[in-house]
Tab-separated table of C-alpha atoms in Angstrom:
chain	number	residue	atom	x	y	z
T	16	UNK	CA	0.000	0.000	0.000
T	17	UNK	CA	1.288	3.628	-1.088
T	18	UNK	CA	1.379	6.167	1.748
T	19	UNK	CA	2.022	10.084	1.239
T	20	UNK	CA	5.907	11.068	2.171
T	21	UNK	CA	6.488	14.241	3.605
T	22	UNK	CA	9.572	14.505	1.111
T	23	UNK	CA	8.865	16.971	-1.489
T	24	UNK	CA	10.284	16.377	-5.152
T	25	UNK	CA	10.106	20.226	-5.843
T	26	UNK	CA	13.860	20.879	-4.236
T	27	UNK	CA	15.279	17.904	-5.929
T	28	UNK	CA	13.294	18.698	-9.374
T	29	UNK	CA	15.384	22.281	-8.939
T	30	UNK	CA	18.637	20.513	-8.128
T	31	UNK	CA	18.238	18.419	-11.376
T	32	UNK	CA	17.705	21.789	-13.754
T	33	UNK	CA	20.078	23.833	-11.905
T	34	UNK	CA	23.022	21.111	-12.996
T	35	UNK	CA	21.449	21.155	-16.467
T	36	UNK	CA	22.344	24.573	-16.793
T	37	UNK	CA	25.912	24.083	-16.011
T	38	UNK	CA	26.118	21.691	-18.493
T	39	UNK	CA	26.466	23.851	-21.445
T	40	UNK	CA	29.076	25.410	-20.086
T	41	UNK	CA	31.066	22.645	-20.074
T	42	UNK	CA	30.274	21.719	-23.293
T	43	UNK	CA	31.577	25.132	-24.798
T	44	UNK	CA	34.888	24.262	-22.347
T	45	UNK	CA	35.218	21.156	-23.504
T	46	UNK	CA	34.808	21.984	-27.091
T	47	UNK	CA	37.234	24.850	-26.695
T	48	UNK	CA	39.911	22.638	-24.571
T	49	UNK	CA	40.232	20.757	-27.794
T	50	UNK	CA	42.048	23.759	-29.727
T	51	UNK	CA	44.517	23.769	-27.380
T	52	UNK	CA	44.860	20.450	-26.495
T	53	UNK	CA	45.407	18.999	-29.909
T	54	UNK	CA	42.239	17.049	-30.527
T	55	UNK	CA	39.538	16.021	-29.064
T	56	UNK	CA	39.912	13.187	-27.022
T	57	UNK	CA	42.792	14.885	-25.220
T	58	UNK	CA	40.013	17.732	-24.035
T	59	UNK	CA	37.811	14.249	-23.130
T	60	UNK	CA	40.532	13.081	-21.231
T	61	UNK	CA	42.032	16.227	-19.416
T	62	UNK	CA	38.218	16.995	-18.319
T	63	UNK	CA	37.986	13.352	-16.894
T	64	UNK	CA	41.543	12.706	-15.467
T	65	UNK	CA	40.743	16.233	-13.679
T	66	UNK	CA	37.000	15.185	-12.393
T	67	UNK	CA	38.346	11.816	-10.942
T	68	UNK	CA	41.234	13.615	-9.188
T	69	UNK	CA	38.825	15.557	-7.430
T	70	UNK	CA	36.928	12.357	-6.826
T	71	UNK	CA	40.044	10.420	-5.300
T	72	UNK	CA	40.330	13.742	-2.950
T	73	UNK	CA	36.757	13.426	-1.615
T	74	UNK	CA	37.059	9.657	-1.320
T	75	UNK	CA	39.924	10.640	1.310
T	76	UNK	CA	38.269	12.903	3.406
T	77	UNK	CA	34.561	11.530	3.797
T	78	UNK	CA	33.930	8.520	5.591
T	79	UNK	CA	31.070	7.151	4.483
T	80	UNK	CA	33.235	7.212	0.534
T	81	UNK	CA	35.674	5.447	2.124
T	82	UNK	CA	33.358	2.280	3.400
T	83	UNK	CA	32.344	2.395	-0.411
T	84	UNK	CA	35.452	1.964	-1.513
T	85	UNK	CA	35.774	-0.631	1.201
T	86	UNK	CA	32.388	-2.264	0.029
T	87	UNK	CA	33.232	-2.052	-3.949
T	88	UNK	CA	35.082	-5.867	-3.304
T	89	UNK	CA	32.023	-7.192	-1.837
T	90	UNK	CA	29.807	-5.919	-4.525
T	91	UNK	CA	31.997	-7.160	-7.770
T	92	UNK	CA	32.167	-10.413	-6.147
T	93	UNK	CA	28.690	-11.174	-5.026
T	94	UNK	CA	27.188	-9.872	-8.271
T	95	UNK	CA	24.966	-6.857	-6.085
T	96	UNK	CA	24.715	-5.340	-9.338
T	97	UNK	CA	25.757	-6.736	-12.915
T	98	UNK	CA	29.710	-6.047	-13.443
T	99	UNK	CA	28.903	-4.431	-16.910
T	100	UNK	CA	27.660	-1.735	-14.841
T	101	UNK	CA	31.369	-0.336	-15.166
T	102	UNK	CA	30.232	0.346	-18.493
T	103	UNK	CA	28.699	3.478	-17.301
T	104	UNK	CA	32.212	5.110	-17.176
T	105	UNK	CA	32.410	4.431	-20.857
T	106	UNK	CA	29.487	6.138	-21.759
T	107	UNK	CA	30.444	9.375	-19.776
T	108	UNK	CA	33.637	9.242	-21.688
T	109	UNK	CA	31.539	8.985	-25.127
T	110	UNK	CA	29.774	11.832	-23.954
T	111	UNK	CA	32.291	14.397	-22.898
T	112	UNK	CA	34.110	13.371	-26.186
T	113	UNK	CA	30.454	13.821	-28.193
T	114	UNK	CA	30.701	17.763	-26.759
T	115	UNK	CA	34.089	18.119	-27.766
T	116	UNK	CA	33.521	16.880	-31.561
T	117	UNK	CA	30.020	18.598	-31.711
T	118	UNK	CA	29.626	22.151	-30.351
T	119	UNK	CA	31.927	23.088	-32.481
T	120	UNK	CA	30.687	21.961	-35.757
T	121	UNK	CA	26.421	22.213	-35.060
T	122	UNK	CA	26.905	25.103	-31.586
T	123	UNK	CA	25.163	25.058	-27.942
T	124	UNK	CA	21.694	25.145	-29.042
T	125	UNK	CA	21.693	22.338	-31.630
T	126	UNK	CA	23.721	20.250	-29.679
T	127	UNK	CA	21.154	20.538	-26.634
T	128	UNK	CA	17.814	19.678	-29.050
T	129	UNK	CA	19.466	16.569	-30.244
T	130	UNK	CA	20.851	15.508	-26.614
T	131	UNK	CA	16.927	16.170	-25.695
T	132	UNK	CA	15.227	14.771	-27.948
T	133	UNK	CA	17.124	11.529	-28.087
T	134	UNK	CA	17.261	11.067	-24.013
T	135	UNK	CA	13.660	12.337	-23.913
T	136	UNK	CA	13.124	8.798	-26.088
T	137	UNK	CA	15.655	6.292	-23.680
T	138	UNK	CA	14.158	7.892	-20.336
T	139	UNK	CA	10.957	6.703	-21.278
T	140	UNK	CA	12.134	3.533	-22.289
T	141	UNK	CA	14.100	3.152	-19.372
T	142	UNK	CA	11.213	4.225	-16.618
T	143	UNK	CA	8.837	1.596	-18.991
T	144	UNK	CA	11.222	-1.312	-18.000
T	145	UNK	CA	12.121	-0.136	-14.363
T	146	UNK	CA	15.751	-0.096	-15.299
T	147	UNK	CA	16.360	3.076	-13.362
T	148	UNK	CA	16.895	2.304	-9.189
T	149	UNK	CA	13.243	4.241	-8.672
T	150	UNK	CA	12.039	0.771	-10.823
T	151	UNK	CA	8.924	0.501	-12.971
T	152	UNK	CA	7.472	4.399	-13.563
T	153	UNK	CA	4.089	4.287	-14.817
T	154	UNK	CA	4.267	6.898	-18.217
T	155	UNK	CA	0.925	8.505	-17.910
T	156	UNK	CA	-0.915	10.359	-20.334
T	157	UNK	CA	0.287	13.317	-18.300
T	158	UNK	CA	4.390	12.241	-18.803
T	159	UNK	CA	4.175	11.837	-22.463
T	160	UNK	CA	2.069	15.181	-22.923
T	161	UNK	CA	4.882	16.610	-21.454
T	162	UNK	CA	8.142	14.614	-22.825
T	163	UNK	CA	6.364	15.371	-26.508
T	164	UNK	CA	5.912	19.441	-25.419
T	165	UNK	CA	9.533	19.643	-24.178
T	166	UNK	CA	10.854	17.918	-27.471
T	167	UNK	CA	9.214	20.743	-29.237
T	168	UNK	CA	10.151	23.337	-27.134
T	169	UNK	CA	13.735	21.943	-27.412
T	170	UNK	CA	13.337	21.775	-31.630
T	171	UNK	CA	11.392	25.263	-31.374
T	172	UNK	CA	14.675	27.011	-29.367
T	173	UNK	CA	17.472	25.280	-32.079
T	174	UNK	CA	15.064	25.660	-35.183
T	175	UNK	CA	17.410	28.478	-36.779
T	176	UNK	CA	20.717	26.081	-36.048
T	177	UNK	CA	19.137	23.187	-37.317
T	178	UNK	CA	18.159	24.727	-41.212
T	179	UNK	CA	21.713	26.308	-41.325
T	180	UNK	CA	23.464	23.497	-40.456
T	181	UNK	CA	21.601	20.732	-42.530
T	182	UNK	CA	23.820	20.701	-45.918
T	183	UNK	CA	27.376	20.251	-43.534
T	184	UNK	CA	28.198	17.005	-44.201
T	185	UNK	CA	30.248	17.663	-40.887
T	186	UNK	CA	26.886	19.416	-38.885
T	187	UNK	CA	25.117	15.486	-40.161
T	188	UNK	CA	27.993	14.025	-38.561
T	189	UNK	CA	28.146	16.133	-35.431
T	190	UNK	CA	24.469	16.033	-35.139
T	191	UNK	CA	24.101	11.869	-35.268
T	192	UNK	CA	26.819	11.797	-32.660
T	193	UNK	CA	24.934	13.968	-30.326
T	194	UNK	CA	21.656	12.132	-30.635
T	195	UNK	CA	23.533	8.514	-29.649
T	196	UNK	CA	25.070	10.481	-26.362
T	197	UNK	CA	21.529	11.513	-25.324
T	198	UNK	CA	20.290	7.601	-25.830
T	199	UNK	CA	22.892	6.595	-23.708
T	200	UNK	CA	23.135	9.047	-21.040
T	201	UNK	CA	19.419	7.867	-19.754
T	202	UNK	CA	21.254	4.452	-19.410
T	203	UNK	CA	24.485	6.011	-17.595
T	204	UNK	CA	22.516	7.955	-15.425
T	205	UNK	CA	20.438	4.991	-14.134
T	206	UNK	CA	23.403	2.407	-14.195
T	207	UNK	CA	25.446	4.935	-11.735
T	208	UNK	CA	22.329	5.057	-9.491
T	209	UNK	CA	22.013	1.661	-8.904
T	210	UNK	CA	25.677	1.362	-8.148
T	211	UNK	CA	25.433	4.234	-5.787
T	212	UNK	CA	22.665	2.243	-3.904
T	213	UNK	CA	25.084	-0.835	-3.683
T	214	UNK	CA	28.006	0.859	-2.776
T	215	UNK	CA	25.908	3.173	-0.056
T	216	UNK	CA	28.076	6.244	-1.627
T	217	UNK	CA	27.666	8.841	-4.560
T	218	UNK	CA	31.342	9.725	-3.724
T	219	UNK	CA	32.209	6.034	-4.578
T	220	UNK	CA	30.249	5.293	-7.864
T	221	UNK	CA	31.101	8.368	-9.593
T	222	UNK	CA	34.604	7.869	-8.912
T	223	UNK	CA	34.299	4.317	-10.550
T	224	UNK	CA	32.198	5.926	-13.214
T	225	UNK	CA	35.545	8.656	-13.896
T	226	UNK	CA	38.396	6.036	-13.737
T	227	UNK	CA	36.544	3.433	-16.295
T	228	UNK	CA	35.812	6.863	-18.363
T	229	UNK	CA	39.781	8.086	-18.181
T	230	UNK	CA	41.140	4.432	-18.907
T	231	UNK	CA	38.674	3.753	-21.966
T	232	UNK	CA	39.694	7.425	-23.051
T	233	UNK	CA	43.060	6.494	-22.893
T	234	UNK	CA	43.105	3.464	-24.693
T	235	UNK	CA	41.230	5.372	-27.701
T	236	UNK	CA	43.718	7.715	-27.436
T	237	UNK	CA	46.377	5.389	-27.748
T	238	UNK	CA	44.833	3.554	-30.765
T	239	UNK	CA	43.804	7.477	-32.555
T	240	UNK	CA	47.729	8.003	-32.290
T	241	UNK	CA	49.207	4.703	-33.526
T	242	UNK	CA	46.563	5.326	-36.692
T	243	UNK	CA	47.540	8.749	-36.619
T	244	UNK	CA	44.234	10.143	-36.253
T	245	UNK	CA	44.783	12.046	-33.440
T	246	UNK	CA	48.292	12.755	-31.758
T	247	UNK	CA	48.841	11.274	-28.158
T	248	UNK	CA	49.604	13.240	-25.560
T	249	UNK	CA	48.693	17.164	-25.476
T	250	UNK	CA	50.151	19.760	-27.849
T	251	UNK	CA	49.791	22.655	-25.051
T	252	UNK	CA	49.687	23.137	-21.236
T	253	UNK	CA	46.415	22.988	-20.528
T	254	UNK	CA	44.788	26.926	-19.132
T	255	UNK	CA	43.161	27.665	-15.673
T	256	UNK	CA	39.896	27.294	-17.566
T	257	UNK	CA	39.933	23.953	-18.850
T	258	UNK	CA	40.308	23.013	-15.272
T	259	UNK	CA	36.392	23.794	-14.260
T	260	UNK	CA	35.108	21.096	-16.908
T	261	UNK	CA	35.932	18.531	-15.087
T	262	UNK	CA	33.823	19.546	-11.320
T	263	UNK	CA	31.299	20.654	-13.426
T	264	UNK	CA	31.102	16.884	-15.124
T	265	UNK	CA	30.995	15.561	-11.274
T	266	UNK	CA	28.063	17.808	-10.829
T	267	UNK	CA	25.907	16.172	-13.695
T	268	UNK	CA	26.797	12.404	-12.634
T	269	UNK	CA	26.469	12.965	-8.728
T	270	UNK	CA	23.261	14.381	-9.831
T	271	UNK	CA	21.988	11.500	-11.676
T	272	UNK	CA	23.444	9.100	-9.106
T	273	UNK	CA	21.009	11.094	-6.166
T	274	UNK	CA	18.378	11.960	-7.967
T	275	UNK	CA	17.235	9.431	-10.521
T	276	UNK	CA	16.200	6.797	-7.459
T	277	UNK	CA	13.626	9.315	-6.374
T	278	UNK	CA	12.480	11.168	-9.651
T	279	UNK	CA	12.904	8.158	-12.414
T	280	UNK	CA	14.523	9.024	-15.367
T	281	UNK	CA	11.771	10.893	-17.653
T	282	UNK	CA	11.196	13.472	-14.690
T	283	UNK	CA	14.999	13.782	-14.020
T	284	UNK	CA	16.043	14.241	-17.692
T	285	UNK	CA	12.796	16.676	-18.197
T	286	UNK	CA	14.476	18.639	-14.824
T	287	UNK	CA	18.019	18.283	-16.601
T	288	UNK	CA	17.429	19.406	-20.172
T	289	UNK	CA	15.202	22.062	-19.274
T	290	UNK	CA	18.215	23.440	-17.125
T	291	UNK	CA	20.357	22.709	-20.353
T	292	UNK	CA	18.340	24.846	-22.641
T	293	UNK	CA	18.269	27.503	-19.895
T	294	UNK	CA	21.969	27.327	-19.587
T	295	UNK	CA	21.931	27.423	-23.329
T	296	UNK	CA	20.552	30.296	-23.556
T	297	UNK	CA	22.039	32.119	-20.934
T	298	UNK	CA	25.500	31.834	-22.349
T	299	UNK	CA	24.003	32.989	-25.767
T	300	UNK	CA	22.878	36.229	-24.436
T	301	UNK	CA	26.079	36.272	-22.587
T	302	UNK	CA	28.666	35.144	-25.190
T	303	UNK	CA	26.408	36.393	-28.627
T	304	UNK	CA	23.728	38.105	-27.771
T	305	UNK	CA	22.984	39.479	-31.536
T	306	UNK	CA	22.502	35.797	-32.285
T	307	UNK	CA	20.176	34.904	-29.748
T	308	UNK	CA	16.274	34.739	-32.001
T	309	UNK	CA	12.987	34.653	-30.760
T	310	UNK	CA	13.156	31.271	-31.531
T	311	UNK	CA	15.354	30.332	-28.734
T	312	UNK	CA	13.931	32.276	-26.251
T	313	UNK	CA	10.017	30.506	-27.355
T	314	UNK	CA	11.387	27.540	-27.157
T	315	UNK	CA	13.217	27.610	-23.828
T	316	UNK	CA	9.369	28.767	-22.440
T	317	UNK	CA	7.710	25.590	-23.642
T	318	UNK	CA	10.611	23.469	-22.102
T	319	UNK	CA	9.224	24.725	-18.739
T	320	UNK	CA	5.923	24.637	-19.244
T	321	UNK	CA	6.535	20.891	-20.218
T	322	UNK	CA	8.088	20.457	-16.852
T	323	UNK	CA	5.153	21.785	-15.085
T	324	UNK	CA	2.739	19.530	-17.090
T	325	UNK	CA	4.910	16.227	-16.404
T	326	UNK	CA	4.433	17.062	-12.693
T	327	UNK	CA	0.645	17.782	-12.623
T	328	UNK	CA	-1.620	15.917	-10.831
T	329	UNK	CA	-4.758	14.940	-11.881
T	330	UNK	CA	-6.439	16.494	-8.888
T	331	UNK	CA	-4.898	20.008	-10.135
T	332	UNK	CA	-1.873	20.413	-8.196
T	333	UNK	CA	1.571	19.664	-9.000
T	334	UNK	CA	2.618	16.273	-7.947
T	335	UNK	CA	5.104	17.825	-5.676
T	336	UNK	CA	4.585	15.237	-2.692
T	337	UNK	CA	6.586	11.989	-3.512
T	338	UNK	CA	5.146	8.346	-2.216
T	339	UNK	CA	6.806	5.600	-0.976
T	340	UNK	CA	5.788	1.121	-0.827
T	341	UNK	CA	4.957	1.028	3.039
């Protein structure tokens, strides 16, 4: 039997946008790190080798990441969760390389419309066949109303990018890698939740999900230089800017890794990408604000009125109280 919890999804609903509108910001860092860097897998890899420093740091000095460390043996042996969980590292790596190769080539906006649309599709999937920790999520009427509105809102705010950008063979490109990292973050976000569960410690399984991420970027940047795609190693000393990318990365997965046990993964990616168009179009104004259309700022307005609708109850209030299996 369900009984009312006191809890209120409201301040975690705010957490989850407020981190999606950092994470344009380290897009455009990571995007720009690769100029410097010589390529981008080197940006990829400086952002991550620099998030799971922090991470190791952390792990030192609170206790309750060091019994997850302590707890990680028990957990890969007994099978808590599936060991291809580790995975999840590997996706975060595709990602952070998928800003670096993209934002450049197809911009912020673009970028964010085809990282919504495409996790807008995998979060449902994923709350259909309770892969997330919060388990089965029932997708009302109400949830796909909104999922739909926020896909056009998202489409609305990138509508000029999208027609300038559709004859670059390099903006196609840019554009399919971006959708594939929005499938798959849905399925990283709800992989690292379940770990933090078993481990009893965000601290712990984001760190795991930063060291697989570094050592699969490293072997692809090993393999990029022996084909000579891509030299190994970086061509500059990286600036005190490139350093932020990497806490701001820890923001979005220790996000996920909290949140998406209590929200499910539609509401949590609606609460993310909304921030993420936000954030978009903050640093527009900010960086270009000649090239910021009415478009954009239309757009970003449906994306939060499809947050309000995805959290309406049918009783006609927001379904701000959570509920819990007694």
């Amino acid at each position: 039997m369900a009984s009312p919890d006191t809890r209120s999804n409201a301040v975690p609903l705010a957490m989850a946008g407020a981190a999606g509108i950092l994470m344009p910001l380290q897009a455009l860092i990571t995007s720009n790190a690769a100029l410097y860097l010589g390529g981008y897998l080197a940006a990829a890899l400086f952002s991550s080798i620099t998030s799971l420093a922090c991470l190791l740091v952390a792990s030192l000095a609170i206790p309750a990441a060091r019994a997850g460390w302590k707890r990680f043996g028990a957990v890969w042996r007994e099978r808590t969760i599936p060991r291809w969980y580790i995975l999840a590292g590997v996706i975060g790596a595709y990602y952070m390389l998928a800003q670096a190769l993209s934002v450049g080539n197809i911009g912020l906006a673009l970028f964010a419309v085809a990282v919504v649309g495409a996790r807008t599709i995998s979060s449902i999937l994923i709350d259909v066949i309770g892969f997330s920790p919060a388990g089965k999520q029932p997708i009302t009427r109400r949830r796909i109303i909104g999922a739909a509105i926020l896909v056009i809102g998202a489409v609305i705010a990138a509508w000029d990018p999208i027609t300038h950008s559709g004859q670059s063979p390099a903006a196609v490109i840019s554009l399919a890698i971006a959708v594939v990292a929005g499938l798959l973050v849905s399925f990283q976000q709800s992989m690292n939740g379940r770990a933090g569960q078993a481990y009893g410690s965000t601290t712990t399984a984001t760190g795991l999900n930063y060291l697989a991420s570094s050592a699969g970027l490293i072997v692809a940047m090993s393999i990029a230089g022996l084909l000579h795609i891509e030299p190994f190693g970086y061509s500059a000393i990286p600036a005190w800017w490139m350093y932020f990318a990497g806490p701001l990365g820890i923001l979005f997965v220790v996000t996920g890794v909290t949140l998406v046990p209590k929200l499910g993964s539609l509401v949590l990616g609606i609460g993310l990408v909304t921030g993420q168009l936000l954030g978009s179009l903050i640093l527009d104004l900010i960086l270009s604000p000649e090239k910021v259309s009415g478009n954009e700022i239309a757009g970003t307005l449906v994306t939060l009125l499809a947050v309000f609708i995805a959290s309406w109850q049918p009783n006609g209030r927001p379904r701000w109280k959570a509920q819990k299996a007694s």
